[in-house]
């Protein structure tokens, strides 16, 4: 049974009713539970929990300190290509947007990576659209092989692969996968993804499992906040994380909270997520999944990122550029996927963390250690 089958056991109407039916007493019980059940989780996601947001934030903070201490892992995305054959209505890289396209060659990729390396990063996230001909598995694997000597951890945020594709990436030095389902609602998913390979909801939903089967050490999931109804999306994100953490217990699981940003194409969020609801979703997921990494990107403003820190965040991007070639100056403004909101340099983000009593971590893992001890 895969997660698709598991999800069929939780129809959307039932999830919505569960959330809507939660009472103040349910929220109080959830806040004292040592381990949350699904009814507790639904209560914390519900409107009934809104008056208890401060108590939720305190508990989320305690839980995070117990499990992670005061450390924040810093990483940077490196956009390799903005070519894409998909038609996602919300994305600036959608195939029918008339924008300049670029796929970096290996020398440019290395130049970009060296900028990030010089800034201190040892964790990097390689990002592409979906263009099997111009930027397929072999291309991403070649990039990872080139960058392997510079970084202790290389993750990918690319198109879904089959298990052999993920194995190929693992062999080339990739140890992490980030892949957002965007929305767990199949009908909405179908409307948002007008054409291309990404239209296949089930193929995308199964990708984290195929990555886990291939031996990826880090698996990251999330939904694009602003598409589906946010409370039920968060509930299904929690279900997905629980499923993956049981089945792939050797892999470290993380959840990202990408909130929709302005992009080419002018798409407006269908279900805007307020800052207050954003905080509630993060706290509820932290309390459901105390060991899970929670990731916050530069999509959010500097002020909000600083305030969200204590609620359970364990990883942050910094100094991000969403255009291929953007770090070394080879990429133009018009190549960006979306606008970022926190434009501080990595050094400034690290200084902010220290000032708030956190340790910025540039490297918490070294694949070379495994290589040396393999066999
Ligand atoms: S979200 Fe990804 S798959 Fe969709 S158009 Fe953008 S780059 Fe392509």
CSV table of C-alpha atoms and ligand atoms in Angstrom, one decimal, residues 84 86 88 90-91 93-94 129-130 182 198 337, ligand 1:
chain,number,residue,atom,x,y,z
A,84,UNK,CA,9.9,23.6,-18.4
A,86,UNK,CA,4.6,21.9,-17.8
A,88,UNK,CA,1.4,25.2,-13.8
A,90,UNK,CA,0.9,29.7,-10.6
A,91,UNK,CA,4.5,29.5,-11.9
A,93,UNK,CA,8.5,29.2,-15.5
A,94,UNK,CA,5.3,27.7,-17.0
A,129,UNK,CA,11.9,22.9,-14.0
A,130,UNK,CA,10.8,19.8,-15.9
A,182,UNK,CA,1.5,21.6,-4.3
A,198,UNK,CA,3.1,17.2,-13.9
A,337,UNK,CA,10.8,32.0,-10.9
B,1,LIG,S1,6.2,24.8,-10.8
B,1,LIG,FE1,7.9,23.6,-11.6
B,1,LIG,S2,6.9,22.2,-13.1
B,1,LIG,FE2,5.5,23.9,-12.8
B,1,LIG,S3,5.9,25.3,-14.4
B,1,LIG,FE3,7.1,25.9,-12.6
B,1,LIG,S4,9.1,25.0,-12.9
B,1,LIG,FE4,7.6,23.9,-14.3
